[in-house]
Amino acid sequence: MERRDFLKKAALAAPMAAMLPGVGEAQEAKKAVASAAPAHKVVTPAGPKVTLNVRDYGATGDGKTKDTLALQQTIERCSRLGGGEVVVSAGDYLTGALALFSGVTLRVEEGATLNGSTDQADYTVAQVRWEGKWIKGYLGFISATDAQDIGIVGKGKIVGSPQERGRVDRATGMRLQALLEFVNCKNVLVEDVDTQQFGMWSTHPVYCENVTFRNVTFKSGADGIDVDSCKHVVIDGCTFDTGDDCISLKSGRGEEANTINRVCEDVRISNCTFVDHGFACIGIGSETSAGVRNVRVDHCKFVGARSHAVYIKSRPGRGAFVEDIVMTDLEVSGAQQGFLRLNNLNSGKQDEVPVPGDAGIPKFGNFTFRNVHITDESLLVAALEIHPRKPLDGFVLENVTGTCKKGISLANMENVRLAGIKVTGYDGPLLRTYNVTGTGLTGAVKIDEADLPKVPDPVAEPAEPYKLH
């Protein structure tokens, strides 16, 4: 596939339409604003100038010889010649960290495997984002920084170091390497490859724009994709089998991220299948200090989660918002703690320098979940952990069928609409509420205030205003 073709496909794959239907006039107005959000820009750069095979530049592919230098030289030569495609033909290539440059597509052909070196000295130390902060750590196995018009495609495999265990090097405290990491890049395509990672996150785009993952297999001992302060992201037709969140959307933690203010926005997730063994299939937060907005999830299958199929989370001290989240046409089974949990009271560890006062209380709003079928879930919705000082404004749950053991619990919400909830098999009331207004609430059982989760104490104002340092 020529370079111009895959860039066009990436550009056209992300219509950021279909925001939240109205739950009142305020929501209709927000819908109009959200629908006007920019889609991917159509990029039509010059076509590939060269096609280089790594075998022609000294790569052996014998699984024993380190091919790092030959692989990296081929990538750099391709870039210097004006860009194009670097072909990794069939073979097992042992390599340390590799860096992509603008205009270069890495094609890992069927029968080819890029295997990460087990020697930690073969990975690059840089400033990396970890738990919402920029720290010293190891950059990804395959990475790109400040690049544009780049790709990783093909039917081959990319496998991280099997020696990597955990996410932080215990001896140094440095974050370990992700499998794929893109920092401040534009127009990125990852397509068709089969990836396997062990201890650290599999894939981490941060500060990126126009990123597409299509038909990628993610097998990971940790997270699958962490979309970190990016905009215009498409995740389509991918398969996840992970030890932690399959997909996590985030935008940093505490005053550092709140001050930098790089929102995570305009994310489309479609036609994916999720199996998670450690936490949630889709997690939004808890790192939300620059905000997360305009997220659409549709036509996805959630077939296993240790906690919830979907968990939207934050806490006081994060600040900012999570808003305009729309999920439709979902099939959910095997989530051990239920379909959906909402929590902006106490998720995630507190930052060392949190956002203080009311500004530090994250605002949730405009969430829609429609056309959902659940099978033998432990509960449908758990949403009692909503901060009373900033009630969730706009919550739609509509056309839900299937079986569950417990129903819906809501607290501190306004402009709620429940309709077409046709589930069976539950014990107790279908709906319990506290301080909730809207429609479809008839017959709700009132929750006693004493049964609500504890609201954390306000974050105190610092002695001096925060400054980036």
Short mmCIF file of C-alpha atoms in Angstrom, two decimals:
data_model
loop_
_atom_site.label_atom_id
_atom_site.label_comp_id
_atom_site.label_asym_id
_atom_site.label_seq_id
_atom_site.Cartn_x
_atom_site.Cartn_y
_atom_site.Cartn_z
CA MET A 1 0.00 0.00 0.00
CA GLU A 2 1.45 3.34 -1.00
CA ARG A 3 2.10 6.07 1.52
CA ARG A 4 -0.56 8.42 0.13
CA ASP A 5 -3.14 5.61 0.40
CA PHE A 6 -2.71 4.82 4.06
CA LEU A 7 -2.57 8.49 5.04
CA LYS A 8 -5.81 9.08 3.22
CA LYS A 9 -7.35 6.09 5.02
CA ALA A 10 -6.16 7.37 8.37
CA ALA A 11 -7.51 10.83 7.63
CA LEU A 12 -10.93 9.61 6.56
CA ALA A 13 -11.36 7.07 9.37
CA ALA A 14 -12.28 9.50 12.11
CA PRO A 15 -15.53 11.32 11.66
CA MET A 16 -16.06 12.84 15.07
CA ALA A 17 -19.80 13.15 14.69
CA ALA A 18 -22.73 11.66 16.59
CA MET A 19 -22.27 13.42 19.91
CA LEU A 20 -24.71 13.16 22.77
CA PRO A 21 -28.42 13.46 21.97
CA GLY A 22 -30.19 16.18 23.95
CA VAL A 23 -31.37 15.73 27.48
CA GLY A 24 -32.72 19.26 27.63
CA GLU A 25 -31.94 22.53 25.95
CA ALA A 26 -28.50 22.81 27.54
CA GLN A 27 -27.55 19.41 26.19
CA GLU A 28 -28.84 20.30 22.70
CA ALA A 29 -26.60 23.34 22.71
CA LYS A 30 -23.63 21.25 23.75
CA LYS A 31 -24.44 18.78 21.01
CA ALA A 32 -24.18 21.51 18.40
CA VAL A 33 -20.83 22.62 19.74
CA ALA A 34 -19.47 19.07 19.90
CA SER A 35 -20.64 18.27 16.39
CA ALA A 36 -18.63 21.21 15.10
CA ALA A 37 -15.40 19.70 16.47
CA PRO A 38 -12.78 19.29 13.74
CA ALA A 39 -12.31 15.89 12.16
CA HIS A 40 -9.02 14.53 10.86
CA LYS A 41 -7.38 16.80 8.37
CA VAL A 42 -6.96 15.28 4.93
CA VAL A 43 -3.25 14.97 4.38
CA THR A 44 -1.91 14.43 0.87
CA PRO A 45 1.87 14.47 1.02
CA ALA A 46 4.11 13.38 -1.81
CA GLY A 47 4.23 9.64 -2.38
CA PRO A 48 7.02 7.37 -1.17
CA LYS A 49 10.34 8.12 -2.75
CA VAL A 50 12.08 4.90 -1.78
CA THR A 51 11.40 1.36 -0.62
CA LEU A 52 14.26 -0.14 1.36
CA ASN A 53 14.59 -3.69 2.67
CA VAL A 54 16.45 -4.05 5.96
CA ARG A 55 18.18 -7.19 4.65
CA ASP A 56 19.98 -5.04 2.10
CA TYR A 57 21.51 -3.00 4.92
CA GLY A 58 22.89 -5.83 7.03
CA ALA A 59 19.95 -7.16 9.05
CA THR A 60 20.23 -10.95 9.49
CA GLY A 61 16.82 -11.91 10.88
CA ASP A 62 18.37 -15.01 12.47
CA GLY A 63 16.89 -14.38 15.95
CA LYS A 64 20.34 -14.35 17.57
CA THR A 65 22.30 -11.46 16.09
CA LYS A 66 21.33 -8.01 17.28
CA ASP A 67 20.07 -6.21 14.21
CA THR A 68 19.55 -2.85 15.91
CA LEU A 69 22.14 -0.92 13.91
CA ALA A 70 21.07 -2.30 10.53
CA LEU A 71 17.38 -1.65 11.23
CA GLN A 72 17.96 1.86 12.51
CA GLN A 73 20.30 2.76 9.66
CA THR A 74 17.70 1.64 7.14
CA ILE A 75 15.04 3.78 8.81
CA GLU A 76 17.31 6.82 8.91
CA ARG A 77 18.43 6.35 5.31
CA CYS A 78 14.80 6.19 4.20
CA SER A 79 14.12 9.45 6.00
CA ARG A 80 17.18 11.18 4.54
CA LEU A 81 16.16 10.13 1.03
CA GLY A 82 12.83 11.87 1.42
CA GLY A 83 10.76 9.18 3.09
CA GLY A 84 9.07 6.01 1.99
CA GLU A 85 8.80 2.45 3.22
CA VAL A 86 11.19 0.29 5.21
CA VAL A 87 10.41 -3.38 4.67
CA VAL A 88 11.12 -5.96 7.34
CA SER A 89 10.88 -9.22 5.40
CA ALA A 90 10.30 -12.67 6.92
CA GLY A 91 12.63 -13.59 9.77
CA ASP A 92 13.19 -13.15 13.49
CA TYR A 93 14.94 -9.87 14.20
CA LEU A 94 16.48 -9.31 17.63
CA THR A 95 16.80 -5.60 18.27
CA GLY A 96 17.07 -2.85 20.80
CA ALA A 97 15.07 0.37 20.67
CA LEU A 98 14.20 1.78 17.23
CA ALA A 99 13.18 5.35 16.37
CA LEU A 100 10.95 6.32 13.44
CA PHE A 101 11.33 9.59 11.55
CA SER A 102 8.92 11.74 9.56
CA GLY A 103 7.73 10.26 6.30
CA VAL A 104 8.75 6.69 7.10
CA THR A 105 6.48 3.66 7.19
CA LEU A 106 7.81 0.51 8.81
CA ARG A 107 6.28 -2.50 7.07
CA VAL A 108 6.63 -5.70 9.11
CA GLU A 109 5.72 -8.40 6.63
CA GLU A 110 3.93 -11.64 7.41
CA GLY A 111 6.45 -14.10 8.79
CA ALA A 112 8.60 -11.31 10.28
CA THR A 113 8.96 -10.67 13.99
CA LEU A 114 10.71 -7.76 15.70
CA ASN A 115 11.86 -9.09 19.07
CA GLY A 116 12.85 -6.70 21.84
CA SER A 117 16.29 -7.20 23.34
CA THR A 118 16.45 -8.52 26.91
CA ASP A 119 19.34 -6.13 27.68
CA GLN A 120 17.93 -3.01 29.32
CA ALA A 121 20.96 -1.02 28.12
CA ASP A 122 19.54 -1.36 24.59
CA TYR A 123 16.68 1.06 25.35
CA THR A 124 16.70 4.84 25.22
CA VAL A 125 16.45 6.98 28.36
CA ALA A 126 14.42 10.16 27.91
CA GLN A 127 11.68 12.25 29.50
CA VAL A 128 8.60 10.02 29.41
CA ARG A 129 5.06 10.42 30.68
CA TRP A 130 4.24 8.14 33.59
CA GLU A 131 1.14 8.30 35.79
CA GLY A 132 0.38 11.70 34.32
CA LYS A 133 3.79 13.29 34.98
CA TRP A 134 6.93 13.79 32.88
CA ILE A 135 9.79 11.83 34.43
CA LYS A 136 13.09 10.18 33.50
CA GLY A 137 12.44 6.77 32.01
CA TYR A 138 12.84 4.42 29.06
CA LEU A 139 11.26 5.44 25.76
CA GLY A 140 9.28 2.83 23.84
CA PHE A 141 10.77 -0.17 22.05
CA ILE A 142 9.65 1.40 18.76
CA SER A 143 9.13 5.14 19.17
CA ALA A 144 8.80 8.43 17.32
CA THR A 145 9.19 11.93 18.70
CA ASP A 146 8.12 15.16 16.95
CA ALA A 147 7.46 13.20 13.75
CA GLN A 148 4.65 13.27 11.20
CA ASP A 149 3.33 11.03 8.44
CA ILE A 150 4.60 7.80 9.98
CA GLY A 151 3.30 4.25 10.06
CA ILE A 152 3.79 0.73 11.35
CA VAL A 153 1.91 -1.71 9.11
CA GLY A 154 1.93 -5.27 7.87
CA LYS A 155 0.92 -8.76 9.00
CA GLY A 156 4.03 -9.36 11.07
CA LYS A 157 4.64 -9.38 14.81
CA ILE A 158 6.20 -6.94 17.28
CA VAL A 159 7.17 -8.56 20.58
CA GLY A 160 8.64 -6.76 23.59
CA SER A 161 11.37 -7.98 25.88
CA PRO A 162 10.20 -11.08 27.80
CA GLN A 163 12.49 -9.98 30.63
CA GLU A 164 10.38 -6.89 31.27
CA ARG A 165 8.34 -7.36 34.42
CA GLY A 166 6.29 -4.65 36.05
CA ARG A 167 6.17 -1.06 34.89
CA VAL A 168 8.99 0.56 36.83
CA ASP A 169 12.63 -0.50 37.17
CA ARG A 170 12.90 -1.24 40.89
CA ALA A 171 16.60 -0.45 40.97
CA THR A 172 16.34 3.01 39.39
CA GLY A 173 12.69 4.01 39.77
CA MET A 174 12.53 4.73 36.03
CA ARG A 175 9.47 3.81 33.99
CA LEU A 176 10.09 0.84 31.73
CA GLN A 177 9.60 0.97 27.97
CA ALA A 178 6.25 0.72 26.26
CA LEU A 179 6.13 -1.43 23.15
CA LEU A 180 5.09 1.42 20.80
CA GLU A 181 5.34 5.06 21.87
CA PHE A 182 4.61 8.20 19.88
CA VAL A 183 5.38 11.60 21.42
CA ASN A 184 4.10 14.83 19.88
CA CYS A 185 3.50 13.22 16.49
CA LYS A 186 0.96 13.92 13.73
CA ASN A 187 -0.60 11.59 11.19
CA VAL A 188 0.24 8.17 12.63
CA LEU A 189 -1.06 4.84 11.33
CA VAL A 190 -0.65 1.44 13.02
CA GLU A 191 -2.39 -1.25 11.01
CA ASP A 192 -2.68 -5.06 10.88
CA VAL A 193 0.32 -5.86 13.09
CA ASP A 194 0.21 -8.42 15.90
CA THR A 195 1.75 -7.04 19.10
CA GLN A 196 2.79 -8.65 22.36
CA GLN A 197 4.03 -6.81 25.42
CA PHE A 198 4.84 -8.08 28.91
CA GLY A 199 5.25 -5.77 31.89
CA MET A 200 4.66 -2.18 30.75
CA TRP A 201 1.85 -0.68 28.63
CA SER A 202 1.74 -1.89 25.07
CA THR A 203 1.08 1.33 23.16
CA HIS A 204 1.31 4.95 24.30
CA PRO A 205 0.56 7.94 22.08
CA VAL A 206 1.05 11.19 24.02
CA TYR A 207 0.50 14.76 22.73
CA CYS A 208 -0.34 13.31 19.30
CA GLU A 209 -2.85 14.33 16.63
CA ASN A 210 -4.49 12.24 13.91
CA VAL A 211 -3.66 8.72 15.08
CA THR A 212 -5.27 5.56 13.70
CA PHE A 213 -5.03 2.00 15.00
CA ARG A 214 -6.76 -0.41 12.66
CA ASN A 215 -7.02 -4.22 12.82
CA VAL A 216 -4.23 -4.45 15.38
CA THR A 217 -3.97 -7.31 17.89
CA PHE A 218 -2.88 -6.21 21.36
CA LYS A 219 -1.75 -8.87 23.81
CA SER A 220 -0.29 -7.25 26.90
CA GLY A 221 0.53 -7.97 30.51
CA ALA A 222 -0.51 -4.39 31.25
CA ASP A 223 -2.60 -1.82 29.31
CA GLY A 224 -3.32 -2.15 25.61
CA ILE A 225 -3.49 1.47 24.38
CA ASP A 226 -3.07 4.51 26.64
CA VAL A 227 -4.32 7.53 24.72
CA ASP A 228 -2.65 10.36 26.63
CA SER A 229 -3.51 14.01 25.87
CA CYS A 230 -4.12 13.28 22.18
CA LYS A 231 -6.77 14.46 19.73
CA HIS A 232 -8.39 12.91 16.67
CA VAL A 233 -7.75 9.25 17.46
CA VAL A 234 -9.37 6.25 15.77
CA ILE A 235 -9.22 2.71 17.20
CA ASP A 236 -11.09 0.43 14.82
CA GLY A 237 -11.36 -3.33 14.39
CA CYS A 238 -8.75 -4.09 17.05
CA THR A 239 -8.58 -7.09 19.39
CA PHE A 240 -7.40 -6.75 22.99
CA ASP A 241 -6.27 -9.36 25.53
CA THR A 242 -4.65 -7.43 28.37
CA GLY A 243 -3.57 -7.67 31.99
CA ASP A 244 -4.92 -4.20 32.78
CA ASP A 245 -7.13 -1.68 30.95
CA CYS A 246 -7.58 -2.60 27.30
CA ILE A 247 -7.90 1.10 26.43
CA SER A 248 -7.23 3.97 28.82
CA LEU A 249 -7.97 7.61 27.98
CA LYS A 250 -6.15 10.18 30.08
CA SER A 251 -4.72 13.70 30.17
CA GLY A 252 -2.25 13.87 33.06
CA ARG A 253 -2.35 14.27 36.81
CA GLY A 254 -2.23 17.24 39.18
CA GLU A 255 -1.07 20.81 38.70
CA GLU A 256 1.60 19.91 36.14
CA ALA A 257 -0.92 18.49 33.66
CA ASN A 258 -3.59 21.03 34.56
CA THR A 259 -1.17 23.87 33.78
CA ILE A 260 0.08 22.32 30.53
CA ASN A 261 -3.59 21.80 29.59
CA ARG A 262 -3.35 19.23 26.78
CA VAL A 263 -6.87 17.80 26.52
CA CYS A 264 -7.59 14.24 25.40
CA GLU A 265 -10.36 14.70 22.84
CA ASP A 266 -12.14 13.41 19.76
CA VAL A 267 -11.57 9.68 20.17
CA ARG A 268 -13.50 7.09 18.16
CA ILE A 269 -13.45 3.43 19.24
CA SER A 270 -15.38 1.00 17.03
CA ASN A 271 -15.70 -2.66 16.08
CA CYS A 272 -13.28 -3.81 18.78
CA THR A 273 -13.27 -6.90 21.02
CA PHE A 274 -12.05 -6.63 24.61
CA VAL A 275 -10.78 -9.15 27.15
CA ASP A 276 -9.18 -7.74 30.29
CA HIS A 277 -7.67 -9.78 33.12
CA GLY A 278 -6.71 -7.00 35.53
CA PHE A 279 -9.10 -4.05 35.52
CA ALA A 280 -11.53 -2.49 33.00
CA CYS A 281 -11.96 -2.90 29.27
CA ILE A 282 -12.31 0.85 28.66
CA GLY A 283 -11.07 3.17 31.40
CA ILE A 284 -11.45 6.93 31.17
CA GLY A 285 -9.23 8.50 33.84
CA SER A 286 -8.30 8.66 36.56
CA GLU A 287 -5.66 11.00 35.10
CA THR A 288 -7.98 13.75 33.85
CA SER A 289 -6.24 16.97 34.88
CA ALA A 290 -6.43 18.53 31.42
CA GLY A 291 -9.83 17.02 30.62
CA VAL A 292 -11.27 14.28 28.43
CA ARG A 293 -14.06 15.03 25.95
CA ASN A 294 -15.83 13.96 22.76
CA VAL A 295 -15.42 10.19 22.95
CA ARG A 296 -17.50 7.83 20.84
CA VAL A 297 -17.56 4.05 21.32
CA ASP A 298 -19.75 1.86 19.14
CA HIS A 299 -20.21 -1.69 17.86
CA CYS A 300 -17.85 -3.20 20.42
CA LYS A 301 -17.85 -6.54 22.28
CA PHE A 302 -16.76 -6.71 25.93
CA VAL A 303 -16.22 -10.39 26.67
CA GLY A 304 -14.28 -10.27 29.93
CA ALA A 305 -13.09 -7.83 32.59
CA ARG A 306 -11.80 -8.28 36.11
CA SER A 307 -13.71 -5.16 37.17
CA HIS A 308 -16.05 -3.26 34.84
CA ALA A 309 -16.57 -3.17 31.12
CA VAL A 310 -16.47 0.65 31.32
CA TYR A 311 -15.05 2.67 34.23
CA ILE A 312 -15.03 6.50 34.11
CA LYS A 313 -13.04 7.82 37.04
CA SER A 314 -11.25 10.73 38.66
CA ARG A 315 -10.92 12.42 42.08
CA PRO A 316 -10.63 15.85 43.72
CA GLY A 317 -7.18 17.22 43.02
CA ARG A 318 -7.37 16.33 39.34
CA GLY A 319 -9.55 19.24 38.21
CA ALA A 320 -10.85 19.69 34.65
CA PHE A 321 -13.65 17.50 33.28
CA VAL A 322 -14.86 14.37 31.54
CA GLU A 323 -17.67 15.23 29.13
CA ASP A 324 -19.50 14.27 25.95
CA ILE A 325 -19.06 10.50 26.14
CA VAL A 326 -21.31 8.44 23.83
CA MET A 327 -21.34 4.63 23.75
CA THR A 328 -23.78 2.69 21.56
CA ASP A 329 -24.41 -0.83 20.27
CA LEU A 330 -22.41 -2.73 22.88
CA GLU A 331 -22.39 -6.42 23.82
CA VAL A 332 -21.22 -7.01 27.39
CA SER A 333 -20.47 -10.26 29.23
CA GLY A 334 -17.92 -11.54 31.69
CA ALA A 335 -17.29 -8.24 33.50
CA GLN A 336 -16.91 -9.46 37.08
CA GLN A 337 -18.02 -6.21 38.75
CA GLY A 338 -20.59 -5.10 36.19
CA PHE A 339 -21.14 -3.02 33.09
CA LEU A 340 -20.56 0.59 34.15
CA ARG A 341 -19.03 2.46 37.08
CA LEU A 342 -18.74 6.25 37.46
CA ASN A 343 -16.52 7.71 40.17
CA ASN A 344 -15.04 11.18 40.66
CA LEU A 345 -14.59 10.90 44.42
CA ASN A 346 -11.63 8.65 45.06
CA SER A 347 -10.10 6.90 42.04
CA GLY A 348 -6.32 6.81 41.68
CA LYS A 349 -3.62 8.06 43.99
CA GLN A 350 -3.54 11.72 44.90
CA ASP A 351 -0.95 13.81 43.11
CA GLU A 352 1.96 15.28 45.04
CA VAL A 353 0.80 18.73 43.87
CA PRO A 354 -2.97 18.48 43.38
CA VAL A 355 -5.29 21.11 41.93
CA PRO A 356 -6.78 22.80 45.02
CA GLY A 357 -10.29 23.86 46.04
CA ASP A 358 -13.41 23.60 43.91
CA ALA A 359 -11.30 23.92 40.75
CA GLY A 360 -9.76 20.59 41.68
CA ILE A 361 -13.12 18.77 41.68
CA PRO A 362 -13.52 17.22 38.22
CA LYS A 363 -16.79 17.86 36.41
CA PHE A 364 -18.62 14.96 34.74
CA GLY A 365 -21.30 15.63 32.13
CA ASN A 366 -23.14 14.47 29.02
CA PHE A 367 -22.78 10.69 29.17
CA THR A 368 -24.93 8.50 26.88
CA PHE A 369 -25.13 4.71 26.85
CA ARG A 370 -27.59 3.34 24.31
CA ASN A 371 -28.40 -0.05 22.78
CA VAL A 372 -26.52 -2.21 25.27
CA HIS A 373 -27.04 -5.94 25.74
CA ILE A 374 -25.63 -7.47 28.92
CA THR A 375 -25.34 -11.16 29.80
CA ASP A 376 -25.26 -12.28 33.44
CA GLU A 377 -23.55 -9.16 34.71
CA SER A 378 -23.15 -8.62 38.47
CA LEU A 379 -24.67 -5.14 38.13
CA LEU A 380 -25.81 -2.70 35.50
CA VAL A 381 -24.66 0.74 36.72
CA ALA A 382 -22.79 1.82 39.87
CA ALA A 383 -22.70 5.64 40.04
CA LEU A 384 -22.89 6.64 43.69
CA GLU A 385 -19.37 8.14 43.78
CA ILE A 386 -20.31 11.50 42.23
CA HIS A 387 -19.16 14.64 44.04
CA PRO A 388 -22.18 16.55 45.46
CA ARG A 389 -20.53 19.93 44.82
CA LYS A 390 -20.45 19.20 41.09
CA PRO A 391 -23.35 16.91 40.19
CA LEU A 392 -23.12 14.99 36.93
CA ASP A 393 -25.12 16.98 34.36
CA GLY A 394 -26.62 14.85 31.60
CA PHE A 395 -26.84 11.05 31.87
CA VAL A 396 -28.73 8.90 29.34
CA LEU A 397 -29.22 5.15 29.69
CA GLU A 398 -31.49 3.86 26.96
CA ASN A 399 -32.46 0.55 25.36
CA VAL A 400 -30.66 -1.87 27.66
CA THR A 401 -31.52 -5.57 27.56
CA GLY A 402 -30.21 -8.77 29.12
CA THR A 403 -29.60 -10.20 32.57
CA CYS A 404 -27.90 -8.86 35.69
CA LYS A 405 -27.85 -9.54 39.45
CA LYS A 406 -28.18 -5.90 40.53
CA GLY A 407 -29.64 -2.88 38.82
CA ILE A 408 -28.85 0.84 38.73
CA SER A 409 -27.59 3.08 41.55
CA LEU A 410 -27.27 6.82 40.91
CA ALA A 411 -26.34 9.77 43.12
CA ASN A 412 -25.89 13.51 42.58
CA MET A 413 -27.10 13.79 38.99
CA GLU A 414 -29.33 16.12 37.01
CA ASN A 415 -30.84 15.93 33.53
CA VAL A 416 -31.01 12.14 33.70
CA ARG A 417 -33.01 10.15 31.16
CA LEU A 418 -33.69 6.44 31.59
CA ALA A 419 -35.73 4.64 28.96
CA GLY A 420 -36.17 1.14 27.62
CA ILE A 421 -34.40 -0.63 30.50
CA LYS A 422 -35.52 -4.22 29.99
CA VAL A 423 -33.26 -6.40 32.09
CA THR A 424 -34.14 -9.43 34.16
CA GLY A 425 -32.68 -11.62 36.89
CA TYR A 426 -31.82 -8.86 39.37
CA ASP A 427 -32.36 -8.94 43.14
CA GLY A 428 -33.81 -5.91 44.93
CA PRO A 429 -34.92 -2.72 43.20
CA LEU A 430 -34.01 -2.02 39.59
CA LEU A 431 -33.28 1.64 40.38
CA ARG A 432 -31.94 3.36 43.51
CA THR A 433 -31.25 7.09 43.60
CA TYR A 434 -30.07 9.94 45.80
CA ASN A 435 -30.30 13.60 44.73
CA VAL A 436 -31.15 12.74 41.12
CA THR A 437 -33.48 14.63 38.78
CA GLY A 438 -34.68 13.84 35.28
CA THR A 439 -37.04 11.45 33.51
CA GLY A 440 -37.60 7.71 33.76
CA LEU A 441 -37.05 7.76 37.52
CA THR A 442 -40.54 6.61 38.54
CA GLY A 443 -40.44 3.86 41.14
CA ALA A 444 -36.87 4.55 42.23
CA VAL A 445 -35.97 3.58 45.78
CA LYS A 446 -34.36 6.42 47.73
CA ILE A 447 -30.88 5.70 49.04
CA ASP A 448 -30.19 6.64 52.64
CA GLU A 449 -27.51 9.32 52.92
CA ALA A 450 -25.65 7.19 55.43
CA ASP A 451 -25.17 4.54 52.74
CA LEU A 452 -23.37 6.90 50.36
CA PRO A 453 -19.57 6.85 50.02
CA LYS A 454 -17.62 9.38 52.05
CA VAL A 455 -16.87 12.67 50.30
CA PRO A 456 -13.15 13.47 50.61
CA ASP A 457 -11.97 16.61 52.35
CA PRO A 458 -11.27 19.60 50.04
CA VAL A 459 -7.75 19.97 48.70
CA ALA A 460 -6.17 22.89 50.54
CA GLU A 461 -4.80 25.91 48.74
CA PRO A 462 -0.98 25.93 48.66
CA ALA A 463 1.10 28.58 50.37
CA GLU A 464 2.40 29.70 46.93
CA PRO A 465 0.83 29.37 43.49
CA TYR A 466 2.08 26.44 41.42
CA LYS A 467 4.66 27.01 38.67
CA LEU A 468 5.97 24.50 36.17
CA HIS A 469 9.45 23.44 37.12
#
